[in-house]
Structures are given as C-alpha cells and as structure tokens.
mmCIF file of C-alpha atoms in Angstrom:
data_model
loop_
_atom_site.group_PDB
_atom_site.id
_atom_site.type_symbol
_atom_site.label_atom_id
_atom_site.label_comp_id
_atom_site.label_asym_id
_atom_site.label_seq_id
_atom_site.Cartn_x
_atom_site.Cartn_y
_atom_site.Cartn_z
ATOM 1 C CA MET A 1143 10.186 134.045 43.573
ATOM 2 C CA VAL A 1144 14.425 133.553 43.797
ATOM 3 C CA THR A 1145 15.885 129.965 44.408
ATOM 4 C CA ILE A 1146 18.951 128.581 46.760
ATOM 5 C CA ASP A 1147 21.122 128.821 43.488
ATOM 6 C CA GLU A 1148 20.144 132.070 42.762
ATOM 7 C CA VAL A 1149 21.120 132.820 46.857
ATOM 8 C CA LYS A 1150 23.978 130.929 46.375
ATOM 9 C CA ARG A 1151 25.272 132.994 44.025
ATOM 10 C CA THR A 1152 23.985 136.283 44.682
ATOM 11 C CA LEU A 1153 25.988 135.678 48.544
ATOM 12 C CA GLU A 1154 29.137 133.995 46.856
ATOM 13 C CA GLY A 1155 29.380 137.426 45.035
ATOM 14 C CA LEU A 1156 28.828 139.719 47.881
ATOM 15 C CA PHE A 1157 31.796 137.630 49.912
ATOM 16 C CA ALA A 1158 33.957 138.154 46.830
ATOM 17 C CA LYS A 1159 33.707 141.650 47.258
ATOM 18 C CA ALA A 1160 33.127 141.865 50.512
ATOM 19 C CA VAL A 1161 36.730 140.366 51.124
ATOM 20 C CA GLU A 1162 38.236 143.863 49.163
ATOM 21 C CA VAL A 1163 36.766 146.091 51.596
ATOM 22 C CA VAL A 1164 36.743 144.213 54.933
ATOM 23 C CA PRO A 1165 39.761 142.037 54.984
ATOM 24 C CA GLU A 1166 38.799 140.584 58.318
ATOM 25 C CA VAL A 1167 35.826 138.598 56.677
ATOM 26 C CA LYS A 1168 38.851 136.324 55.801
ATOM 27 C CA ALA A 1169 39.251 135.190 59.986
ATOM 28 C CA TRP A 1170 35.082 134.716 60.805
ATOM 29 C CA ASP A 1171 34.170 131.819 61.598
ATOM 30 C CA LYS A 1172 30.415 132.255 61.688
ATOM 31 C CA VAL A 1173 27.669 130.438 60.837
ATOM 32 C CA TYR A 1174 24.070 132.356 60.282
ATOM 33 C CA GLN A 1175 20.458 130.802 60.242
ATOM 34 C CA PHE A 1176 18.240 131.459 57.442
ATOM 35 C CA SER A 1177 14.294 130.373 57.567
ATOM 36 C CA VAL A 1178 12.573 131.928 54.282
ATOM 37 C CA PRO A 1179 9.561 130.606 52.775
ATOM 38 C CA GLY A 1180 9.591 129.523 49.693
ATOM 39 C CA LEU A 1181 13.450 128.622 49.856
ATOM 40 C CA GLY A 1182 13.479 126.567 53.354
ATOM 41 C CA ASP A 1183 15.738 126.424 55.632
ATOM 42 C CA PHE A 1184 19.302 127.133 55.221
ATOM 43 C CA TYR A 1185 22.750 128.353 56.300
ATOM 44 C CA VAL A 1186 25.374 130.750 55.158
ATOM 45 C CA GLU A 1187 28.962 129.752 56.937
ATOM 46 C CA ILE A 1188 31.865 131.676 57.022
ATOM 47 C CA LYS A 1189 34.978 129.885 57.353
ATOM 48 C CA ASN A 1190 38.509 130.002 56.548
ATOM 49 C CA GLY A 1191 38.313 132.993 54.094
ATOM 50 C CA THR A 1192 34.963 131.270 51.992
ATOM 51 C CA ILE A 1193 31.118 131.264 52.241
ATOM 52 C CA LYS A 1194 29.103 128.171 51.803
ATOM 53 C CA VAL A 1195 25.543 128.176 51.721
ATOM 54 C CA VAL A 1196 23.554 125.262 52.465
ATOM 55 C CA GLU A 1197 20.610 123.856 52.562
ATOM 56 C CA GLY A 1198 18.939 122.830 56.036
ATOM 57 C CA LYS A 1199 19.468 123.755 59.489
ATOM 58 C CA HIS A 1200 22.623 124.193 61.241
ATOM 59 C CA PRO A 1201 23.100 122.898 64.456
ATOM 60 C CA ASN A 1202 24.375 125.591 66.486
ATOM 61 C CA PRO A 1203 24.300 129.173 64.699
ATOM 62 C CA ILE A 1204 25.310 132.558 65.713
ATOM 63 C CA ALA A 1205 21.293 133.209 65.095
ATOM 64 C CA THR A 1206 18.744 132.718 63.022
ATOM 65 C CA LEU A 1207 17.450 134.900 60.536
ATOM 66 C CA SER A 1208 13.687 134.720 59.019
ATOM 67 C CA ALA A 1209 11.775 136.982 56.655
ATOM 68 C CA SER A 1210 10.110 136.517 53.591
ATOM 69 C CA ALA A 1211 11.067 135.852 50.132
ATOM 70 C CA GLU A 1212 10.730 138.965 49.554
ATOM 71 C CA VAL A 1213 12.282 141.051 52.285
ATOM 72 C CA PHE A 1214 15.011 138.822 51.996
ATOM 73 C CA GLU A 1215 15.601 139.211 48.349
ATOM 74 C CA LYS A 1216 15.538 143.519 49.216
ATOM 75 C CA ILE A 1217 17.660 142.871 51.282
ATOM 76 C CA VAL A 1218 21.001 141.286 49.589
ATOM 77 C CA THR A 1219 20.176 143.106 46.207
ATOM 78 C CA GLY A 1220 20.429 146.389 48.462
ATOM 79 C CA LYS A 1221 16.784 147.454 48.158
ATOM 80 C CA LEU A 1222 16.051 147.498 51.548
ATOM 81 C CA ASP A 1223 18.490 147.677 54.611
ATOM 82 C CA ALA A 1224 18.539 145.205 56.927
ATOM 83 C CA MET A 1225 18.386 147.328 60.077
ATOM 84 C CA LYS A 1226 15.855 148.810 58.459
ATOM 85 C CA ALA A 1227 13.892 145.294 57.935
ATOM 86 C CA PHE A 1228 14.480 144.447 61.639
ATOM 87 C CA LEU A 1229 13.260 147.390 63.322
ATOM 88 C CA GLY A 1230 9.958 147.383 61.074
ATOM 89 C CA GLY A 1231 9.120 143.629 61.555
ATOM 90 C CA GLN A 1232 10.045 142.234 58.476
ATOM 91 C CA LEU A 1233 13.025 140.696 59.731
ATOM 92 C CA LYS A 1234 12.981 138.365 62.705
ATOM 93 C CA ILE A 1235 16.265 137.543 64.436
ATOM 94 C CA THR A 1236 16.770 134.872 67.328
ATOM 95 C CA GLY A 1237 20.306 134.529 68.914
ATOM 96 C CA ASN A 1238 22.803 137.032 68.933
ATOM 97 C CA VAL A 1239 21.085 139.243 66.827
ATOM 98 C CA PHE A 1240 24.100 141.509 67.509
ATOM 99 C CA ASP A 1241 26.880 139.782 65.478
ATOM 100 C CA THR A 1242 24.074 140.010 62.759
ATOM 101 C CA VAL A 1243 25.313 143.651 62.345
ATOM 102 C CA ASN A 1244 28.886 141.756 61.106
ATOM 103 C CA LEU A 1245 26.325 139.927 58.511
ATOM 104 C CA LYS A 1246 25.070 143.105 57.203
ATOM 105 C CA ARG A 1247 28.468 144.676 57.323
ATOM 106 C CA LEU A 1248 29.461 141.994 54.738
ATOM 107 C CA ILE A 1249 26.382 142.298 52.196
ATOM 108 C CA ASP A 1250 27.194 146.756 52.350
ATOM 109 C CA ALA A 1251 30.498 145.877 50.951
ATOM 110 C CA GLY A 1252 29.499 143.718 48.992
ATOM 111 C CA LEU A 1253 26.988 146.265 47.603
ATOM 112 C CA GLY A 1254 29.249 148.971 47.481
ATOM 113 C CA LYS A 1255 27.742 150.558 50.725
ATOM 114 C CA SER A 1256 30.569 150.203 53.485
#
C-alpha cells in the first residue's frame, strides 16, 4: 500500500520532470481533488510553478478523481494509462473531466511519455 508521503514524493518528482518537457505547466493554476481508499482525501495544487499535495478536501477543485489505491499507484508509476482506467471504470472523475487531460499530460511527461 502506498502512503501519502510516497504520493507527495512521486508527484513532486513527476512535476519536476514534466516542467522541463511541458513548460506551460509553470503557468497553471489548477487543483485536482483525489479520493483514494486507504489514502483518504487529498488534493494536488499546481500553482506558480510549484506542486503541493495536501491532505483533506479542497473547497473548489477543477475535478475530483476516485480510484483504488492500487489503480492510483499504477497510474502514477506508468503501469496503467489514466485514460484506459477511466474508460474501463477503474477511475471515476466528477467535475471538469476535460481538464483532467492536463493532469494526464503532466504525469505522462514526468514519466517520459510525451
């Protein structure tokens, strides 16, 4: 089981690599909420060229993504494509589904899949 600290390190690492490949990430002002059983609720805030992973619920996220811890871990490690997980019902998204494509772009760029 992945921990929230591992999630923070993983997403910070992906962001650092993605900024080099997708420089417009530095100008984003986006918040994505996550609900992952075993990890709880946390959100990812991308703003002013930085990324923050914060435990709890954000009052106004762009979208909320829900998946099992196993599916979430596979997505952020590149073992499962987020779009395939979404289309296969393993990843649920509420809110602005279209904007989550940007989050997928960031993860893919961080994994070297641009």
